[in-house]
Amino acid sequence: MQDFIIIGHKAVTAGDFSLNDMPGSAGRMDILCRCINSVFFLSHDLRRNVQAHLLLQGGPNPSRIIRFNGEKLRYLNPDERSAGALIKKALEVDNISFLETRSTPGVWIREGDLNTLLSEFSSEGRKIFYFREDGEDIRGIAEKVKDSVFILGDHLGLTEDEEKLVMEKSTGTISVGPLSLHADHCIILIHNEVDRAAFGQIQR
Amino acid sequence: MQDFIIIGHKAVTAGDFSLNDMPGSAGRMDILCRCINSVFFLSHDLRRNVQAHLLLQGGPNPSRIIRFNGEKLRYLNPDERSAGALIKKALEVDNISFLETRSTPGVWIREGDLNTLLSEFSSEGRKIFYFREDGEDIRGIAEKVKDSVFILGDHLGLTEDEEKLVMEKSTGTISVGPLSLHADHCIILIHNEVDRAAFGQIQR
């Protein structure tokens, strides 16, 4: 199972945002939507053995964790509005608590923060990687990152405090190439590396 | 210069479509929008030495070629609606003809079809590649595909006739990995290969 944590520093935490203005009034919700696309979509299917954990830190109810599970996920199309609609529905769930409540098939929501996720994955013995330009090149370490947890930030990256928190629990940092890319593009590159290792296609 | 041709078989060719329904009534316009994002966006900049040629084949005015040039491009944000708005404006240009008319900075529109594009690139001596699952793995041939033209289709791939046309003029077929991916994801993988070659980062 691959798990992707994506931090939306300004992503709003109430369901009354407009799908017509996700970059603006919804606090760059569009970034999270594109990450959902990258995590799950193949040409003719969804990736099943992956999860996305969206960490929404904007107002009025910071913060929320929305978990998408590929095995159970339904009603997701590749366009941004489709993911946005599922996020919206999740935020509209009544009585969100520290325990997950299921919103739509394959989507759960709860209160929680980065520490919540890091502690849980850590205690399960999962390897945790995050992205830095000076990180280890993912090519050649695909076996190492298989079934890992990846942490990505939105346009604001990781804050200093978040990075400190992550560094305590992480296995390492990775890089996917020489240029600085958006989170949803990084996810595609990770998937490709892991796919190739799974099919024995790494060229060395 | 890298050029990406993306074929939208049903993408509408009038500017009166709704940005709120790009997958539906606009004929999977969302796919073209996501390809624009993949072609151009870096974390903190746009890629400058690339172009996207959207081939819109839906009604009422098939077909249209909308060219995006990275050097001149303005007013593009990463979200689908932003690319959609630029496409919409281009389709609203008066008196679209076989000669390009500039719509917004970095965006031109004209009448034309796949043959138009293939003939032009061919006569300039450009190498043309298209995607097939049995194509040559892009890893290891990055030098060969540098400054090439890539042809991708939407959810309908390439029709039999299109493939015949392409095969006459193409240098070869490429594959980006073991799984069948959406066009916008393939573009990310091509960029990464070419980036790595440019920065001497290919692992062999």
Short mmCIF file of C-alpha atoms in Angstrom, two decimals:
data_model
loop_
_atom_site.label_atom_id
_atom_site.label_comp_id
_atom_site.label_asym_id
_atom_site.label_seq_id
_atom_site.Cartn_x
_atom_site.Cartn_y
_atom_site.Cartn_z
CA MET A 1 0.00 0.00 0.00
CA GLN A 2 1.35 3.41 -0.95
CA ASP A 3 0.11 6.32 1.12
CA PHE A 4 0.33 9.95 0.06
CA ILE A 5 -0.11 12.76 2.58
CA ILE A 6 -0.81 16.09 0.92
CA ILE A 7 -0.87 19.23 3.04
CA GLY A 8 -3.25 22.02 2.02
CA HIS A 9 -2.13 24.85 4.25
CA LYS A 10 -4.99 27.15 3.32
CA ALA A 11 -7.54 24.60 2.12
CA VAL A 12 -10.86 25.47 3.73
CA THR A 13 -12.49 23.17 6.25
CA ALA A 14 -16.15 23.80 5.64
CA GLY A 15 -18.21 22.42 2.78
CA ASP A 16 -19.67 25.71 1.64
CA PHE A 17 -16.91 26.55 -0.82
CA SER A 18 -17.63 26.98 -4.51
CA LEU A 19 -16.38 24.43 -7.00
CA ASN A 20 -16.08 27.37 -9.39
CA ASP A 21 -13.40 29.05 -7.32
CA MET A 22 -11.26 26.34 -5.81
CA PRO A 23 -7.96 28.19 -6.25
CA GLY A 24 -9.31 31.37 -4.66
CA SER A 25 -11.90 31.28 -1.92
CA ALA A 26 -11.37 27.58 -1.18
CA GLY A 27 -7.70 28.13 -0.37
CA ARG A 28 -5.97 26.34 -3.25
CA MET A 29 -8.32 23.39 -3.00
CA ASP A 30 -7.48 22.80 -6.68
CA ILE A 31 -4.02 21.54 -5.72
CA LEU A 32 -5.53 18.82 -3.52
CA CYS A 33 -7.92 17.88 -6.33
CA ARG A 34 -5.12 17.46 -8.84
CA CYS A 35 -3.21 15.36 -6.33
CA ILE A 36 -6.23 13.06 -6.01
CA ASN A 37 -6.18 12.65 -9.80
CA SER A 38 -2.48 11.80 -9.78
CA VAL A 39 -2.74 9.36 -6.89
CA PHE A 40 -5.56 7.29 -8.34
CA PHE A 41 -5.94 7.47 -12.09
CA LEU A 42 -4.77 4.97 -14.64
CA SER A 43 -6.01 5.03 -18.20
CA HIS A 44 -8.81 2.52 -17.73
CA ASP A 45 -8.98 1.97 -14.00
CA LEU A 46 -8.17 3.38 -10.60
CA ARG A 47 -5.08 2.38 -8.72
CA ARG A 48 -6.36 0.17 -5.97
CA ASN A 49 -3.49 -0.25 -3.53
CA VAL A 50 -3.02 3.42 -2.73
CA GLN A 51 -4.46 5.96 -0.34
CA ALA A 52 -4.41 9.73 -0.24
CA HIS A 53 -4.63 11.63 3.05
CA LEU A 54 -5.53 15.25 2.47
CA LEU A 55 -4.62 17.46 5.40
CA LEU A 56 -6.75 20.61 5.24
CA GLN A 57 -5.44 23.36 7.49
CA GLY A 58 -7.49 26.37 6.46
CA GLY A 59 -10.44 27.88 8.32
CA PRO A 60 -12.99 27.68 9.77
CA ASN A 61 -12.27 24.24 11.30
CA PRO A 62 -8.58 23.41 11.05
CA SER A 63 -7.54 20.83 10.63
CA ARG A 64 -9.25 17.98 8.86
CA ILE A 65 -7.89 14.73 7.45
CA ILE A 66 -9.77 13.34 4.46
CA ARG A 67 -8.70 9.83 3.53
CA PHE A 68 -9.31 8.40 0.05
CA ASN A 69 -8.88 4.66 -0.39
CA GLY A 70 -8.41 3.29 -3.91
CA GLU A 71 -9.97 -0.08 -3.19
CA LYS A 72 -13.28 1.37 -2.06
CA LEU A 73 -13.35 4.66 -3.97
CA ARG A 74 -16.39 5.45 -6.10
CA TYR A 75 -17.82 8.47 -7.90
CA LEU A 76 -14.42 9.90 -8.77
CA ASN A 77 -13.79 11.22 -12.27
CA PRO A 78 -10.49 12.68 -13.45
CA ASP A 79 -11.56 16.32 -13.52
CA GLU A 80 -10.82 18.65 -10.60
CA ARG A 81 -14.48 19.35 -9.88
CA SER A 82 -15.14 15.67 -9.29
CA ALA A 83 -12.53 15.41 -6.54
CA GLY A 84 -13.67 18.80 -5.27
CA ALA A 85 -17.23 17.51 -4.96
CA LEU A 86 -16.09 14.53 -2.88
CA ILE A 87 -14.04 16.81 -0.61
CA LYS A 88 -17.03 19.13 -0.27
CA LYS A 89 -19.31 16.27 0.71
CA ALA A 90 -16.81 15.06 3.28
CA LEU A 91 -16.56 18.49 4.87
CA GLU A 92 -20.35 18.57 5.11
CA VAL A 93 -20.47 15.42 7.24
CA ASP A 94 -22.22 15.97 10.57
CA ASN A 95 -20.29 15.78 13.80
CA ILE A 96 -16.80 15.31 12.49
CA SER A 97 -14.70 13.90 15.32
CA PHE A 98 -11.33 12.33 15.98
CA LEU A 99 -12.82 9.06 14.81
CA GLU A 100 -13.22 8.64 11.07
CA THR A 101 -16.67 9.03 9.63
CA ARG A 102 -17.31 7.68 6.17
CA SER A 103 -18.61 10.25 3.72
CA THR A 104 -18.96 8.58 0.33
CA PRO A 105 -17.59 5.14 -0.68
CA GLY A 106 -13.84 5.19 -0.13
CA VAL A 107 -13.78 8.61 1.54
CA TRP A 108 -13.52 9.23 5.30
CA ILE A 109 -13.07 12.40 7.32
CA ARG A 110 -11.88 13.17 10.83
CA GLU A 111 -10.27 15.86 12.93
CA GLY A 112 -6.52 15.54 13.05
CA ASP A 113 -3.22 17.09 12.08
CA LEU A 114 0.16 16.19 10.68
CA ASN A 115 1.26 14.77 14.01
CA THR A 116 -1.74 12.44 14.01
CA LEU A 117 -0.75 10.96 10.66
CA LEU A 118 2.97 10.79 11.36
CA SER A 119 2.47 9.07 14.71
CA GLU A 120 0.09 6.51 13.27
CA PHE A 121 2.29 5.59 10.33
CA SER A 122 5.36 5.60 12.51
CA SER A 123 3.85 3.28 15.07
CA GLU A 124 2.90 0.89 12.25
CA GLY A 125 6.55 0.80 11.24
CA ARG A 126 5.89 2.42 7.88
CA LYS A 127 8.71 4.18 6.09
CA ILE A 128 8.01 7.88 5.60
CA PHE A 129 9.61 9.98 2.87
CA TYR A 130 9.29 13.62 2.01
CA PHE A 131 10.44 15.69 -0.92
CA ARG A 132 13.42 17.97 -1.00
CA GLU A 133 15.40 19.08 -3.97
CA ASP A 134 18.53 17.72 -2.33
CA GLY A 135 16.81 14.43 -1.53
CA GLU A 136 17.96 11.01 -2.72
CA ASP A 137 17.08 10.37 -6.35
CA ILE A 138 14.10 8.04 -6.46
CA ARG A 139 15.57 6.20 -9.42
CA GLY A 140 17.37 3.20 -8.15
CA ILE A 141 15.67 3.21 -4.76
CA ALA A 142 12.22 2.11 -5.92
CA GLU A 143 12.45 -1.09 -3.87
CA LYS A 144 13.22 0.99 -0.81
CA VAL A 145 10.20 3.27 -1.25
CA LYS A 146 7.68 0.57 -2.09
CA ASP A 147 4.75 0.54 0.35
CA SER A 148 5.94 3.78 1.89
CA VAL A 149 4.30 6.98 2.97
CA PHE A 150 5.06 10.13 0.99
CA ILE A 151 4.55 13.63 2.28
CA LEU A 152 3.95 16.51 -0.10
CA GLY A 153 3.00 20.11 0.45
CA ASP A 154 0.93 22.49 -1.59
CA HIS A 155 2.31 25.67 -3.12
CA LEU A 156 3.71 26.56 0.30
CA GLY A 157 5.76 23.38 0.62
CA LEU A 158 6.37 22.31 4.21
CA THR A 159 6.70 24.96 6.92
CA GLU A 160 9.79 24.97 9.11
CA ASP A 161 7.84 23.43 11.99
CA GLU A 162 6.32 20.77 9.78
CA GLU A 163 9.70 19.90 8.39
CA LYS A 164 11.08 19.55 11.91
CA LEU A 165 8.19 17.25 12.82
CA VAL A 166 8.60 15.20 9.68
CA MET A 167 12.35 14.88 10.03
CA GLU A 168 11.94 13.28 13.45
CA LYS A 169 9.83 10.48 12.03
CA SER A 170 10.95 10.17 8.42
CA THR A 171 13.17 7.56 6.84
CA GLY A 172 14.57 10.06 4.39
CA THR A 173 14.08 12.65 1.73
CA ILE A 174 13.61 11.98 -1.96
CA SER A 175 13.91 13.87 -5.17
CA VAL A 176 12.18 12.97 -8.44
CA GLY A 177 14.27 15.00 -10.83
CA PRO A 178 16.41 18.09 -11.34
CA LEU A 179 13.58 20.61 -11.46
CA SER A 180 11.16 21.72 -8.77
CA LEU A 181 7.71 20.36 -9.59
CA HIS A 182 4.17 20.64 -8.33
CA ALA A 183 3.02 17.95 -5.90
CA ASP A 184 0.66 16.29 -8.38
CA HIS A 185 3.48 15.94 -10.88
CA CYS A 186 5.80 14.43 -8.24
CA ILE A 187 3.18 11.81 -7.48
CA ILE A 188 3.12 10.67 -11.13
CA LEU A 189 6.88 10.24 -11.03
CA ILE A 190 6.80 8.18 -7.85
CA HIS A 191 4.10 5.93 -9.28
CA ASN A 192 6.13 5.38 -12.43
CA GLU A 193 9.19 4.36 -10.46
CA VAL A 194 7.26 1.91 -8.34
CA ASP A 195 5.34 0.55 -11.39
CA ARG A 196 8.59 -0.09 -13.21
CA ALA A 197 10.10 -1.89 -10.23
CA ALA A 198 6.96 -4.01 -9.93
CA PHE A 199 7.17 -4.98 -13.60
CA GLY A 200 10.93 -5.39 -13.62
CA GLN A 201 11.42 -2.47 -15.95
CA ILE A 202 14.09 -0.47 -14.16
CA GLN A 203 17.01 0.28 -16.38
CA ARG A 204 20.26 0.37 -14.49
CA MET B 1 11.71 23.00 -28.45
CA GLN B 2 9.39 20.18 -27.44
CA ASP B 3 6.01 20.13 -29.10
CA PHE B 4 3.03 18.22 -27.80
CA ILE B 5 0.02 17.53 -30.02
CA ILE B 6 -3.05 16.51 -28.03
CA ILE B 7 -6.13 15.33 -29.88
CA GLY B 8 -9.54 16.11 -28.35
CA HIS B 9 -11.84 14.00 -30.49
CA LYS B 10 -15.03 15.43 -29.02
CA ALA B 11 -13.73 18.75 -27.72
CA VAL B 12 -16.18 21.43 -28.85
CA THR B 13 -15.17 24.11 -31.29
CA ALA B 14 -17.26 27.04 -30.18
CA GLY B 15 -16.57 29.27 -27.20
CA ASP B 16 -20.01 29.01 -25.64
CA PHE B 17 -19.24 25.97 -23.50
CA SER B 18 -19.49 26.12 -19.73
CA LEU B 19 -16.34 25.99 -17.62
CA ASN B 20 -18.52 24.21 -15.07
CA ASP B 21 -19.09 21.21 -17.31
CA MET B 22 -15.92 20.65 -19.28
CA PRO B 23 -16.06 16.85 -19.11
CA GLY B 24 -19.68 16.74 -20.28
CA SER B 25 -21.09 19.29 -22.67
CA ALA B 26 -17.66 20.56 -23.75
CA GLY B 27 -16.62 17.10 -24.98
CA ARG B 28 -13.92 16.16 -22.47
CA MET B 29 -12.36 19.60 -22.65
CA ASP B 30 -11.02 18.83 -19.17
CA ILE B 31 -8.49 16.41 -20.65
CA LEU B 32 -7.00 19.14 -22.84
CA CYS B 33 -6.87 21.48 -19.83
CA ARG B 34 -4.95 18.97 -17.75
CA CYS B 35 -2.55 18.44 -20.61
CA ILE B 36 -1.89 22.18 -20.73
CA ASN B 37 -1.02 22.04 -17.03
CA SER B 38 1.36 19.13 -17.57
CA VAL B 39 3.05 20.68 -20.58
CA PHE B 40 3.82 24.02 -18.95
CA PHE B 41 3.96 23.99 -15.18
CA LEU B 42 7.02 23.88 -13.00
CA SER B 43 6.87 24.68 -9.31
CA HIS B 44 7.79 28.33 -9.63
CA ASP B 45 7.75 29.02 -13.34
CA LEU B 46 6.43 27.92 -16.69
CA ARG B 47 8.45 25.77 -19.01
CA ARG B 48 9.51 28.13 -21.74
CA ASN B 49 10.84 25.96 -24.55
CA VAL B 50 7.69 23.93 -25.12
CA GLN B 51 4.50 24.25 -27.11
CA ALA B 52 1.15 22.51 -26.93
CA HIS B 53 -1.03 22.10 -30.00
CA LEU B 54 -4.58 21.22 -29.03
CA LEU B 55 -6.50 19.64 -31.88
CA LEU B 56 -10.22 20.10 -31.21
CA GLN B 57 -12.37 17.85 -33.40
CA GLY B 58 -15.82 18.25 -31.88
CA GLY B 59 -18.70 20.31 -33.24
CA PRO B 60 -19.83 22.78 -34.38
CA ASN B 61 -16.64 23.83 -36.24
CA PRO B 62 -14.24 20.91 -36.53
CA SER B 63 -11.46 21.12 -36.44
CA ARG B 64 -9.44 23.79 -34.70
CA ILE B 65 -5.79 23.93 -33.71
CA ILE B 66 -5.01 26.01 -30.63
CA ARG B 67 -1.30 26.56 -30.10
CA PHE B 68 0.14 27.49 -26.70
CA ASN B 69 3.71 28.76 -26.60
CA GLY B 70 5.58 28.69 -23.28
CA GLU B 71 7.78 31.67 -24.04
CA LYS B 72 4.89 34.04 -24.65
CA LEU B 73 2.18 32.47 -22.51
CA ARG B 74 0.41 34.64 -19.95
CA TYR B 75 -2.69 34.41 -17.76
CA LEU B 76 -2.34 30.67 -17.22
CA ASN B 77 -2.82 29.25 -13.74
CA PRO B 78 -2.50 25.56 -12.86
CA ASP B 79 -6.21 24.86 -12.39
CA GLU B 80 -8.30 23.37 -15.19
CA ARG B 81 -10.64 26.37 -15.39
CA SER B 82 -7.73 28.66 -16.17
CA ALA B 83 -6.69 26.67 -19.24
CA GLY B 84 -10.36 26.26 -20.09
CA ALA B 85 -10.83 30.02 -20.07
CA LEU B 86 -7.93 30.51 -22.49
CA ILE B 87 -9.34 27.84 -24.81
CA LYS B 88 -12.77 29.46 -24.61
CA LYS B 89 -11.36 32.87 -25.50
CA ALA B 90 -9.49 31.40 -28.43
CA LEU B 91 -12.62 29.74 -29.77
CA GLU B 92 -14.40 33.10 -29.54
CA VAL B 93 -11.91 34.80 -31.88
CA ASP B 94 -13.60 36.35 -34.91
CA ASN B 95 -12.97 34.98 -38.36
CA ILE B 96 -10.85 31.98 -37.53
CA SER B 97 -9.03 30.97 -40.71
CA PHE B 98 -6.24 28.74 -41.91
CA LEU B 99 -3.84 31.45 -40.80
CA GLU B 100 -3.16 31.71 -37.09
CA THR B 101 -4.87 34.48 -35.19
CA ARG B 102 -3.52 35.41 -31.80
CA SER B 103 -6.07 35.19 -29.01
CA THR B 104 -4.30 36.00 -25.74
CA PRO B 105 -0.52 36.26 -25.18
CA GLY B 106 1.02 32.96 -26.19
CA VAL B 107 -2.20 31.49 -27.59
CA TRP B 108 -3.11 31.26 -31.30
CA ILE B 109 -5.98 29.59 -33.12
CA ARG B 110 -6.58 28.45 -36.68
CA GLU B 111 -8.53 25.96 -38.74
CA GLY B 112 -6.59 22.78 -39.35
CA ASP B 113 -6.40 19.09 -38.69
CA LEU B 114 -3.92 16.37 -37.81
CA ASN B 115 -2.61 16.29 -41.33
CA THR B 116 -1.85 20.03 -41.13
CA LEU B 117 0.32 19.54 -38.06
CA LEU B 118 2.03 16.37 -39.24
CA SER B 119 2.91 17.85 -42.63
CA GLU B 120 4.32 21.01 -41.09
CA PHE B 121 6.48 19.24 -38.53
CA SER B 122 7.55 16.67 -41.07
CA SER B 123 8.63 19.27 -43.59
CA GLU B 124 10.69 20.97 -40.86
CA GLY B 125 12.52 17.70 -40.34
CA ARG B 126 11.19 17.28 -36.81
CA LYS B 127 11.09 13.86 -35.26
CA ILE B 128 7.56 12.75 -34.40
CA PHE B 129 6.74 10.18 -31.73
CA TYR B 130 3.49 8.75 -30.56
CA PHE B 131 2.51 6.57 -27.65
CA ARG B 132 1.79 2.90 -27.76
CA GLU B 133 2.06 0.39 -24.97
CA ASP B 134 4.47 -1.63 -27.11
CA GLY B 135 6.51 1.45 -27.93
CA GLU B 136 10.19 1.88 -27.15
CA ASP B 137 10.83 2.66 -23.52
CA ILE B 138 11.61 6.36 -23.22
CA ARG B 139 14.27 5.64 -20.62
CA GLY B 140 17.57 5.50 -22.32
CA ILE B 141 16.38 7.29 -25.47
CA ALA B 142 15.99 10.74 -23.97
CA GLU B 143 18.65 12.16 -26.27
CA LYS B 144 16.78 10.76 -29.25
CA VAL B 145 13.47 12.38 -28.24
CA LYS B 146 14.87 15.78 -27.32
CA ASP B 147 13.29 18.59 -29.37
CA SER B 148 10.75 16.18 -30.78
CA VAL B 149 7.05 16.26 -31.40
CA PHE B 150 4.83 14.00 -29.29
CA ILE B 151 1.33 12.97 -30.24
CA LEU B 152 -1.19 12.02 -27.59
CA GLY B 153 -4.88 11.30 -27.74
CA ASP B 154 -7.66 11.88 -25.26
CA HIS B 155 -9.71 9.10 -23.69
CA LEU B 156 -10.29 7.72 -27.18
CA GLY B 157 -6.59 7.38 -27.99
CA LEU B 158 -5.82 7.59 -31.70
CA THR B 159 -8.38 6.31 -34.21
CA GLU B 160 -7.28 3.73 -36.76
CA ASP B 161 -7.15 6.37 -39.48
CA GLU B 162 -5.18 8.75 -37.31
CA GLU B 163 -2.72 6.04 -36.44
CA LYS B 164 -2.26 5.26 -40.11
CA LEU B 165 -1.60 8.92 -40.84
CA VAL B 166 0.81 9.24 -37.93
CA MET B 167 2.70 6.09 -38.78
CA GLU B 168 3.50 7.44 -42.24
CA LYS B 169 5.25 10.46 -40.79
CA SER B 170 6.49 9.33 -37.39
CA THR B 171 9.97 8.43 -36.28
CA GLY B 172 8.68 5.85 -33.85
CA THR B 173 6.49 4.92 -30.94
CA ILE B 174 7.34 5.35 -27.29
CA SER B 175 6.19 3.97 -24.01
CA VAL B 176 6.62 5.66 -20.63
CA GLY B 177 6.04 2.71 -18.38
CA PRO B 178 4.32 -0.61 -17.90
CA LEU B 179 0.83 0.74 -17.24
CA SER B 180 -1.55 2.59 -19.52
CA LEU B 181 -1.76 6.22 -18.38
CA HIS B 182 -3.74 9.33 -19.17
CA ALA B 183 -2.16 11.75 -21.62
CA ASP B 184 -1.42 14.40 -19.01
CA HIS B 185 0.45 11.87 -16.91
CA CYS B 186 2.49 10.70 -19.93
CA ILE B 187 3.57 14.28 -20.55
CA ILE B 188 5.01 14.55 -17.02
CA LEU B 189 7.04 11.41 -17.62
CA ILE B 190 8.43 12.67 -20.92
CA HIS B 191 9.42 15.98 -19.34
CA ASN B 192 11.20 14.18 -16.53
CA GLU B 193 13.23 12.08 -18.92
CA VAL B 194 14.27 15.07 -20.98
CA ASP B 195 15.00 17.13 -17.82
CA ARG B 196 17.25 14.40 -16.48
CA ALA B 197 19.13 14.11 -19.75
CA ALA B 198 19.60 17.87 -19.82
CA PHE B 199 21.00 17.86 -16.29
CA GLY B 200 23.06 14.71 -16.76
CA GLN B 201 20.96 12.77 -14.31
CA ILE B 202 20.12 9.65 -16.27
CA GLN B 203 21.02 6.54 -14.36
CA ARG B 204 22.13 3.80 -16.65
#
